[in-house]
PDB file of C-alpha atoms in Angstrom:
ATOM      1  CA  UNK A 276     312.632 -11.233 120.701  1.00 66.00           C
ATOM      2  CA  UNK A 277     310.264 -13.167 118.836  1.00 76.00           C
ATOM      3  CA  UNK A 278     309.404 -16.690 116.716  1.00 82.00           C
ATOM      4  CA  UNK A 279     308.482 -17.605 113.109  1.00 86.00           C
ATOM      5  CA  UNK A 280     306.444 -20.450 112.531  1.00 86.00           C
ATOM      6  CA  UNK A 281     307.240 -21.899 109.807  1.00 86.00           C
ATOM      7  CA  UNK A 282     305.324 -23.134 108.137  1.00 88.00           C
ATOM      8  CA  UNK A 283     301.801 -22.662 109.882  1.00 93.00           C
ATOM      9  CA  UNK A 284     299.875 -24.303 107.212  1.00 94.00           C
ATOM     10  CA  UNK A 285     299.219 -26.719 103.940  1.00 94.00           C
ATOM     11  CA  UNK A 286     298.145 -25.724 100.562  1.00 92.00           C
ATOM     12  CA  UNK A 287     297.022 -29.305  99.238  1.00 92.00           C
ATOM     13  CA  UNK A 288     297.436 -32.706 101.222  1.00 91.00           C
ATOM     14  CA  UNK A 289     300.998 -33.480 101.486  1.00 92.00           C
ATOM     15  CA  UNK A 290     303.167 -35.098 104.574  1.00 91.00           C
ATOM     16  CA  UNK A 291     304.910 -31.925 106.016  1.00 92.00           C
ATOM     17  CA  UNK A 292     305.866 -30.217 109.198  1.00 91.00           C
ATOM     18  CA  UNK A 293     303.327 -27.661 108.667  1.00 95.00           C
ATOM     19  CA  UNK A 294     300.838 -27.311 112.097  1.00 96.00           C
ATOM     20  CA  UNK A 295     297.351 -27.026 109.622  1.00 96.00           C
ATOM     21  CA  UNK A 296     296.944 -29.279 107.202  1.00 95.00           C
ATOM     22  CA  UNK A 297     295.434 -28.522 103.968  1.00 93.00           C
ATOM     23  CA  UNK A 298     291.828 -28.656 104.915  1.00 92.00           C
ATOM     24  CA  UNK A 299     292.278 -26.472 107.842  1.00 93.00           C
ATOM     25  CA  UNK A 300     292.483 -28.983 110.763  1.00 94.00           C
ATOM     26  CA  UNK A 301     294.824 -28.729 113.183  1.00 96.00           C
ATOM     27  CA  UNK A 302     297.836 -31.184 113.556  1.00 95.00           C
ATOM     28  CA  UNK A 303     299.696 -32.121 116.841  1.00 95.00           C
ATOM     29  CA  UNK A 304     302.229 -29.538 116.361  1.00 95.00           C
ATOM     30  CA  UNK A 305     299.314 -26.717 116.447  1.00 96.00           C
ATOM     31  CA  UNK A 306     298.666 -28.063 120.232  1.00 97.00           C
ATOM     32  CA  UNK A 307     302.194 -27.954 120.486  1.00 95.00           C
ATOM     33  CA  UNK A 308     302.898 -24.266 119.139  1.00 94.00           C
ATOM     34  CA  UNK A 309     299.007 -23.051 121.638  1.00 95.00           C
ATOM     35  CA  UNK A 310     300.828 -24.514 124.162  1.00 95.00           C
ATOM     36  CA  UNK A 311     304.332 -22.895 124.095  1.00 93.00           C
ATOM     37  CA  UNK A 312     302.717 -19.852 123.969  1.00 93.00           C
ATOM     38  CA  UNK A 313     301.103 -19.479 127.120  1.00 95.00           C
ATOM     39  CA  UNK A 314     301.488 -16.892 129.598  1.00 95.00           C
ATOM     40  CA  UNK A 315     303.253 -19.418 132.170  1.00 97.00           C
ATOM     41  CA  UNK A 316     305.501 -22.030 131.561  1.00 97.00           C
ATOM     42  CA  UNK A 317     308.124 -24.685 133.110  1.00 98.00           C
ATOM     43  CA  UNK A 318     310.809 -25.769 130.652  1.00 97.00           C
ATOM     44  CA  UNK A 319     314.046 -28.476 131.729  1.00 96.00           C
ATOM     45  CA  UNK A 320     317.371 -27.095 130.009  1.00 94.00           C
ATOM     46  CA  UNK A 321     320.649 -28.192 130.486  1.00 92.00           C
ATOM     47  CA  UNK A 322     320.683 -29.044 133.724  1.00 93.00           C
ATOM     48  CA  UNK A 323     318.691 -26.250 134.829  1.00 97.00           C
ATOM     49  CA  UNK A 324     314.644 -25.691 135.072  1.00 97.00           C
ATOM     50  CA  UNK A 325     313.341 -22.329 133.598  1.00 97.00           C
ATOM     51  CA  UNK A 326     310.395 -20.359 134.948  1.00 97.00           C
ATOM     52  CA  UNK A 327     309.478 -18.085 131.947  1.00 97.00           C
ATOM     53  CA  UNK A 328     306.195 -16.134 132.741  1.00 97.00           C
ATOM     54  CA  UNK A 329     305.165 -13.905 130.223  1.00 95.00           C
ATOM     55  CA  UNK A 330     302.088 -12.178 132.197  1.00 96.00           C
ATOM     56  CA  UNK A 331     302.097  -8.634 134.191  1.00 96.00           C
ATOM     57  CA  UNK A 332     302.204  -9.736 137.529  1.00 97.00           C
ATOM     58  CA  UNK A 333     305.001 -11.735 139.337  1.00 97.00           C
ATOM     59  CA  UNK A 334     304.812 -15.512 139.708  1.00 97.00           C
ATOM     60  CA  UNK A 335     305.174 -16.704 143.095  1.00 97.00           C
ATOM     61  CA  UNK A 336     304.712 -20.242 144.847  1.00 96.00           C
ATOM     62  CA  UNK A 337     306.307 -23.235 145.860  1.00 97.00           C
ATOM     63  CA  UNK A 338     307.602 -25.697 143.049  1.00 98.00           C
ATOM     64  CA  UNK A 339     307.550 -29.156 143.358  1.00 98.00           C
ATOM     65  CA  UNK A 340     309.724 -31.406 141.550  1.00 98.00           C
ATOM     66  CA  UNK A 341     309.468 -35.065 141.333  1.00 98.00           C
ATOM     67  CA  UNK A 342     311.533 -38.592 139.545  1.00 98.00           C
ATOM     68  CA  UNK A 343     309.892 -40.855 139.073  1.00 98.00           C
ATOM     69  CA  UNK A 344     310.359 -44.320 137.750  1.00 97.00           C
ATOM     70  CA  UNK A 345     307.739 -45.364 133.970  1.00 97.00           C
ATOM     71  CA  UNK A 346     305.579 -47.240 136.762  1.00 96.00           C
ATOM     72  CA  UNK A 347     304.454 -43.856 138.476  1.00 95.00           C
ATOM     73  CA  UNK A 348     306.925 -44.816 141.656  1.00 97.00           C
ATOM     74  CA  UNK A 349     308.123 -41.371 142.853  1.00 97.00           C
ATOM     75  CA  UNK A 350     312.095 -41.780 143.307  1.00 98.00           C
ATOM     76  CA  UNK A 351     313.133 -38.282 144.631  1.00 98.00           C
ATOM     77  CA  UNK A 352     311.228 -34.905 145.516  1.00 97.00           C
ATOM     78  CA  UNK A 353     312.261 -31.246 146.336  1.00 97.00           C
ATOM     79  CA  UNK A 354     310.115 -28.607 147.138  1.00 97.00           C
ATOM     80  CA  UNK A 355     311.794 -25.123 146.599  1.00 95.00           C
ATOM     81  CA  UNK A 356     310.195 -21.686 147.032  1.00 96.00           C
ATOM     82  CA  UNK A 357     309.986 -19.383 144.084  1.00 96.00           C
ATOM     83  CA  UNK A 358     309.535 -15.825 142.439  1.00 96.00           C
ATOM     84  CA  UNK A 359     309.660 -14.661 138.919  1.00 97.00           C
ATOM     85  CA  UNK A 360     308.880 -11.050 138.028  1.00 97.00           C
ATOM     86  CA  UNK A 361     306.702  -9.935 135.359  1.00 97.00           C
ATOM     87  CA  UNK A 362     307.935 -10.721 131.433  1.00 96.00           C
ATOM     88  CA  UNK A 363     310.993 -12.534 132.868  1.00 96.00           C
ATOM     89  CA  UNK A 364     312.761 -16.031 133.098  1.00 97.00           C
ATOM     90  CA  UNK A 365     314.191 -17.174 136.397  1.00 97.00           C
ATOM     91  CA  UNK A 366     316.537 -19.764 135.849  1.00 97.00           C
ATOM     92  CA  UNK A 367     316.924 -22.838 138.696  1.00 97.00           C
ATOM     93  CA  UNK A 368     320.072 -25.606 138.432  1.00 97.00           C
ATOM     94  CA  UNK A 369     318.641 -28.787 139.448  1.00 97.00           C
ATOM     95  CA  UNK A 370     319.073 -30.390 142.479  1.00 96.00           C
ATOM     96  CA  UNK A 371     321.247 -33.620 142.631  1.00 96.00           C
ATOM     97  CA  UNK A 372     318.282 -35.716 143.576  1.00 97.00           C
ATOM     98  CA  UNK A 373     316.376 -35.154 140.408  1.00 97.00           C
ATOM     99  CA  UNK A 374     318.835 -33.771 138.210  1.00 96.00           C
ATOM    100  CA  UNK A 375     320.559 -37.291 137.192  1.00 93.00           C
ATOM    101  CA  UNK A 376     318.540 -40.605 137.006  1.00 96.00           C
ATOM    102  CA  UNK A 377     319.661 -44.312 137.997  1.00 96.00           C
ATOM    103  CA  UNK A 378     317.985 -45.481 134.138  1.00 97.00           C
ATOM    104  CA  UNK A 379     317.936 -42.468 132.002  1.00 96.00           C
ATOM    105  CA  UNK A 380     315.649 -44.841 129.908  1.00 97.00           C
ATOM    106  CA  UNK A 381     313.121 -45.812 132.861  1.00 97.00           C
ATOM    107  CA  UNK A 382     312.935 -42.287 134.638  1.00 98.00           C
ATOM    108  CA  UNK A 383     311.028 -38.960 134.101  1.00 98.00           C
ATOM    109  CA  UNK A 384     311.232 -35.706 136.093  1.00 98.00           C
ATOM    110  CA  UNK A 385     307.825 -33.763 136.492  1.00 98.00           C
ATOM    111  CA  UNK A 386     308.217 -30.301 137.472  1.00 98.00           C
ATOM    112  CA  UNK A 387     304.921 -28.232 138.657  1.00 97.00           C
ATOM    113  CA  UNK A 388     304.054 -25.061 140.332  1.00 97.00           C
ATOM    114  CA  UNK A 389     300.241 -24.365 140.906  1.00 94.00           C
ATOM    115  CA  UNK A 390     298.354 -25.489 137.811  1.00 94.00           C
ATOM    116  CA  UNK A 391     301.414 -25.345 135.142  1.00 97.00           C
ATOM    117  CA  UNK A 392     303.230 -29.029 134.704  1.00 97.00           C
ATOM    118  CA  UNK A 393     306.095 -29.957 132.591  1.00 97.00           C
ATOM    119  CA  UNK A 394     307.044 -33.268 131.985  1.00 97.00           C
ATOM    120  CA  UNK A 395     310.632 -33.886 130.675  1.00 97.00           C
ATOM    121  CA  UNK A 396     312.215 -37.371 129.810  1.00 97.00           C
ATOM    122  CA  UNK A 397     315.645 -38.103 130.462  1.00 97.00           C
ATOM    123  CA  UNK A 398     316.262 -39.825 127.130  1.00 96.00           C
ATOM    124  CA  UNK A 399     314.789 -39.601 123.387  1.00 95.00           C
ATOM    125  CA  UNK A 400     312.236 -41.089 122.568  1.00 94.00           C
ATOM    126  CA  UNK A 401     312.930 -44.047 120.674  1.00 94.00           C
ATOM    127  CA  UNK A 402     315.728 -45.013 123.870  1.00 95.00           C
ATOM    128  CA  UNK A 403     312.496 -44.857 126.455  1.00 96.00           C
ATOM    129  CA  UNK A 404     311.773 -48.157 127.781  1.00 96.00           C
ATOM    130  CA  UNK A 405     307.700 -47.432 127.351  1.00 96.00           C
ATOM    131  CA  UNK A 406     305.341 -49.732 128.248  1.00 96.00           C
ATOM    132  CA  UNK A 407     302.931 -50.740 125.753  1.00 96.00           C
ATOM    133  CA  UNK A 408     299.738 -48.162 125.931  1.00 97.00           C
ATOM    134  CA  UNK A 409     297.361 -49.260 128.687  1.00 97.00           C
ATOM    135  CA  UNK A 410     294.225 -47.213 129.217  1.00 98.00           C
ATOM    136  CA  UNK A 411     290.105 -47.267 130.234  1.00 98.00           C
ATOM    137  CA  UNK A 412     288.414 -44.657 128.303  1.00 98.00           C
ATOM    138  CA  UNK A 413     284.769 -43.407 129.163  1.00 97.00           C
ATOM    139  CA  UNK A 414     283.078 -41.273 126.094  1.00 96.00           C
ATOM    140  CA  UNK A 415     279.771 -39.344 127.216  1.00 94.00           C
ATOM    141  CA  UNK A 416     278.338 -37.753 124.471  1.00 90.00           C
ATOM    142  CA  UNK A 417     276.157 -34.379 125.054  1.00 78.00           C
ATOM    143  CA  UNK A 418     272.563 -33.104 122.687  1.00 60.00           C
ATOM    144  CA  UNK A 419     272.804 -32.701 119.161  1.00 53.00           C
ATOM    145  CA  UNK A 420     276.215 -31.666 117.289  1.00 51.00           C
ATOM    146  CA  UNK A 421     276.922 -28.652 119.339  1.00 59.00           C
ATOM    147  CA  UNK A 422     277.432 -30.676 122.337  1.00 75.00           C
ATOM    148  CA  UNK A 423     280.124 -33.193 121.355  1.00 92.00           C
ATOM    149  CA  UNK A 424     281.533 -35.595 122.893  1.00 96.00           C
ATOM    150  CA  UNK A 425     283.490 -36.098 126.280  1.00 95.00           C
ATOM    151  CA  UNK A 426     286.943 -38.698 126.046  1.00 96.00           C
ATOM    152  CA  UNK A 427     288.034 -39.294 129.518  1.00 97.00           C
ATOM    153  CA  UNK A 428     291.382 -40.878 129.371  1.00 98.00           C
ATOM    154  CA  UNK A 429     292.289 -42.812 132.217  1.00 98.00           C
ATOM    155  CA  UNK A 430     296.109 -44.468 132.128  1.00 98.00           C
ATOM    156  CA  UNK A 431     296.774 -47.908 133.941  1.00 98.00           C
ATOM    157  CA  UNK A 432     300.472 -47.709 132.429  1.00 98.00           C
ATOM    158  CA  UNK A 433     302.302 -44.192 131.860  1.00 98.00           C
ATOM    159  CA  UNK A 434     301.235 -42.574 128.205  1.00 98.00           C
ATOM    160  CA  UNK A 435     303.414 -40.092 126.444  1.00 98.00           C
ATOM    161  CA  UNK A 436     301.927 -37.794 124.141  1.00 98.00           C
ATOM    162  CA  UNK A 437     298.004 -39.089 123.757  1.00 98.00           C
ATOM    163  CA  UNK A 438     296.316 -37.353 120.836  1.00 98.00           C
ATOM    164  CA  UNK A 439     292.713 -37.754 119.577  1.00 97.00           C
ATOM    165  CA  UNK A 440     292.368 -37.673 116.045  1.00 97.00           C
ATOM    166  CA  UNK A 441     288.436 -37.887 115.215  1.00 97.00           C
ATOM    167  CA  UNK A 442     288.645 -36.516 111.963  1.00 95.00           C
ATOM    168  CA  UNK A 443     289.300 -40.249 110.991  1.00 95.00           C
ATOM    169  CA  UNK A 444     285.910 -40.839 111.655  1.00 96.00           C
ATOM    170  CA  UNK A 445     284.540 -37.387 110.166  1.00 95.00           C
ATOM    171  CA  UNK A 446     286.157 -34.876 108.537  1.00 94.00           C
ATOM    172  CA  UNK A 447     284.695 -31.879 110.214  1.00 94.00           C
ATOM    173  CA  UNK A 448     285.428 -33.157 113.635  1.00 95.00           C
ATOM    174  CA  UNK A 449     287.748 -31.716 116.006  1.00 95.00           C
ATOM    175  CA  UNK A 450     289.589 -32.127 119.573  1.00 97.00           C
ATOM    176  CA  UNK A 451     290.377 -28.995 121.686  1.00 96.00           C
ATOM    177  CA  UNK A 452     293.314 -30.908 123.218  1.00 96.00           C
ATOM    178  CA  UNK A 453     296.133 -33.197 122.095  1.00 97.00           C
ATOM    179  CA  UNK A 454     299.811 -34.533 123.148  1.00 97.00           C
ATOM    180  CA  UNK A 455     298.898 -34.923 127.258  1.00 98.00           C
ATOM    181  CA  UNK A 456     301.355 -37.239 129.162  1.00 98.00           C
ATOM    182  CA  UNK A 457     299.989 -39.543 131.957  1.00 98.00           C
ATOM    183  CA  UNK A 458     301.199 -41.216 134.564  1.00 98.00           C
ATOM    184  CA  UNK A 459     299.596 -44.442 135.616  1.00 98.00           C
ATOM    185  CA  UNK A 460     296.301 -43.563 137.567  1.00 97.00           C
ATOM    186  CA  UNK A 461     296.223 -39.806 135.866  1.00 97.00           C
ATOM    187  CA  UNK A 462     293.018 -39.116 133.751  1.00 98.00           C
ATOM    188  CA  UNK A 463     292.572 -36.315 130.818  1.00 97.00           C
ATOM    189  CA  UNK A 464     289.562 -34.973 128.818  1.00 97.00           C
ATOM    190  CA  UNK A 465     289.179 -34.405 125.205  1.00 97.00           C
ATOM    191  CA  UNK A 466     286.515 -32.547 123.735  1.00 96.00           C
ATOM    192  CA  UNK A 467     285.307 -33.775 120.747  1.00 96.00           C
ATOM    193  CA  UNK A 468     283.050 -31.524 118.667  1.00 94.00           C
ATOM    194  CA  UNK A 469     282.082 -30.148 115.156  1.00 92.00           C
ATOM    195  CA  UNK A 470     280.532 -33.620 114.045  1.00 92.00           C
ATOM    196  CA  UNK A 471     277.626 -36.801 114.483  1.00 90.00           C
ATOM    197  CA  UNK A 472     279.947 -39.515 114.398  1.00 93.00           C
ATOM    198  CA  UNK A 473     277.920 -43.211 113.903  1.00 92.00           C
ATOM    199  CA  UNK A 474     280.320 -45.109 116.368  1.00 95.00           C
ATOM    200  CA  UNK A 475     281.446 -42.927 119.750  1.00 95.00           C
ATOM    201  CA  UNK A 476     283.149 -45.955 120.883  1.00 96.00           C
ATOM    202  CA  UNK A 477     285.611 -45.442 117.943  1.00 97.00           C
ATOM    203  CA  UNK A 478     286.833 -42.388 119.464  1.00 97.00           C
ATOM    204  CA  UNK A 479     288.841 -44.583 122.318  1.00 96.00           C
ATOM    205  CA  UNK A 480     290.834 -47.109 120.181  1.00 95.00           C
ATOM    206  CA  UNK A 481     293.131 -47.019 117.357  1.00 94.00           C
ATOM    207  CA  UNK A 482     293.721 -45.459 114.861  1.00 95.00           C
ATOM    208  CA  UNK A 483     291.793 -42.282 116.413  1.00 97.00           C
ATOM    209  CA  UNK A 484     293.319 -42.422 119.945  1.00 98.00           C
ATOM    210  CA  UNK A 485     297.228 -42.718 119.475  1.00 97.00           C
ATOM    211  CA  UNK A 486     300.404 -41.959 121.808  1.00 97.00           C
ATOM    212  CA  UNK A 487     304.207 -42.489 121.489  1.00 97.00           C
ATOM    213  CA  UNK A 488     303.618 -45.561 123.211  1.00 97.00           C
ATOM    214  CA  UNK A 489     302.071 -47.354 119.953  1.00 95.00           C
ATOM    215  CA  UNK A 490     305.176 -46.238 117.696  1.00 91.00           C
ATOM    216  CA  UNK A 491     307.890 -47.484 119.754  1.00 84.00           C
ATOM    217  CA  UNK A 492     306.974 -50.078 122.725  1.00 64.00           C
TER     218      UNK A 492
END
């Protein structure tokens, strides 16, 4: 078994799928592609939630699964005790409660066992009834260059897919995180480093800080 990535990078600017563009930085889909690849993960599949852990030793715990309405309101919850051996996939149906939403366009289903979360819609999304992006941001900023900057993200409405793109304020700057979803009341950091940028502030509104929210509520 295996991938191909294709393709991984740019050779001049150009609109592409590629995950690098052609100046070396990193697009969303690079955070995307880092974060397929871990060790651990939780994927939703026809009808069915997948434990895939790729590391040596078993994964054991209890997962939790959650609906929950775009407002953060949880709807249904199961709790189910699980195992996975090493460098396999266990493969759980859904249970009724969560499998099928009352609004497939005003649900989600959030799936997490110890520190590994998925969060899977139950529509595409240009049908998702999102709200439009609501958020307080707080940006620290550390000594000198090396130190960066700290985004703290904190959501008053539910955000899908925030990304920080400070390279719009200097080339040479880059985020070590992009594409987190947040429910209302949930907070993320982004690290922002590699650069002196003039305004900080600018690293909290548009166009630098983005999410699906902006391109179709």
């Amino acid at each position: 078994m295996g991938t191909v990535v294709w393709q991984l990078n740019d050779c001049w600017p150009v609109v592409s799928w590629a995950a690098v563009d052609g100046d070396g930085r990193c697009k969303p889909l690079w955070y995307a592609l880092r974060a397929v690849y871990a060790d651990r993960l939780l994927v939703v599949r026809d009808g069915a939630l997948h434990l895939v852990n790729d590391a040596d030793r078993p994964w054991e715990g209890t997962l939790r699964l959650a609906r929950h309405d775009l407002d953060g309101t949880v709807l249904a919850e199961e709790e189910l005790r699980v195992s996975t051996a090493p460098r396999q996939v266990t493969r759980l149906p859904l249970p009724p409660s969560v499998a099928e939403p009352a609004d497939r366009t005003r649900e989600l289903l959030v799936a997490r066992m110890g520190e590994v979360r998925a969060v899977e819609f139950y529509e595409e999304d240009p049908r998702l009834a999102l709200p439009p992006a609501r958020y307080d941001v707080k940006i620290t900023q550390g000594d000198g260059e090396a130190s960066g900057y700290r985004v703290e993200v904190t959501a008053r409405t539910l955000l899908r897919d925030v990304a920080l793109f400070p390279d719009r304020l200097d080339p040479a700057a880059e985020v070590d995180e992009m594409l987190v979803t947040m429910l209302p009341g949930e907070s993320a950091v982004f690290r922002v480093t590699g650069a002196v940028i003039e305004d900080p502030g600018a690293l909290g509104a548009r166009p630098v800080l983005r999410c699906v929210n902006d391109a179709i509520a």
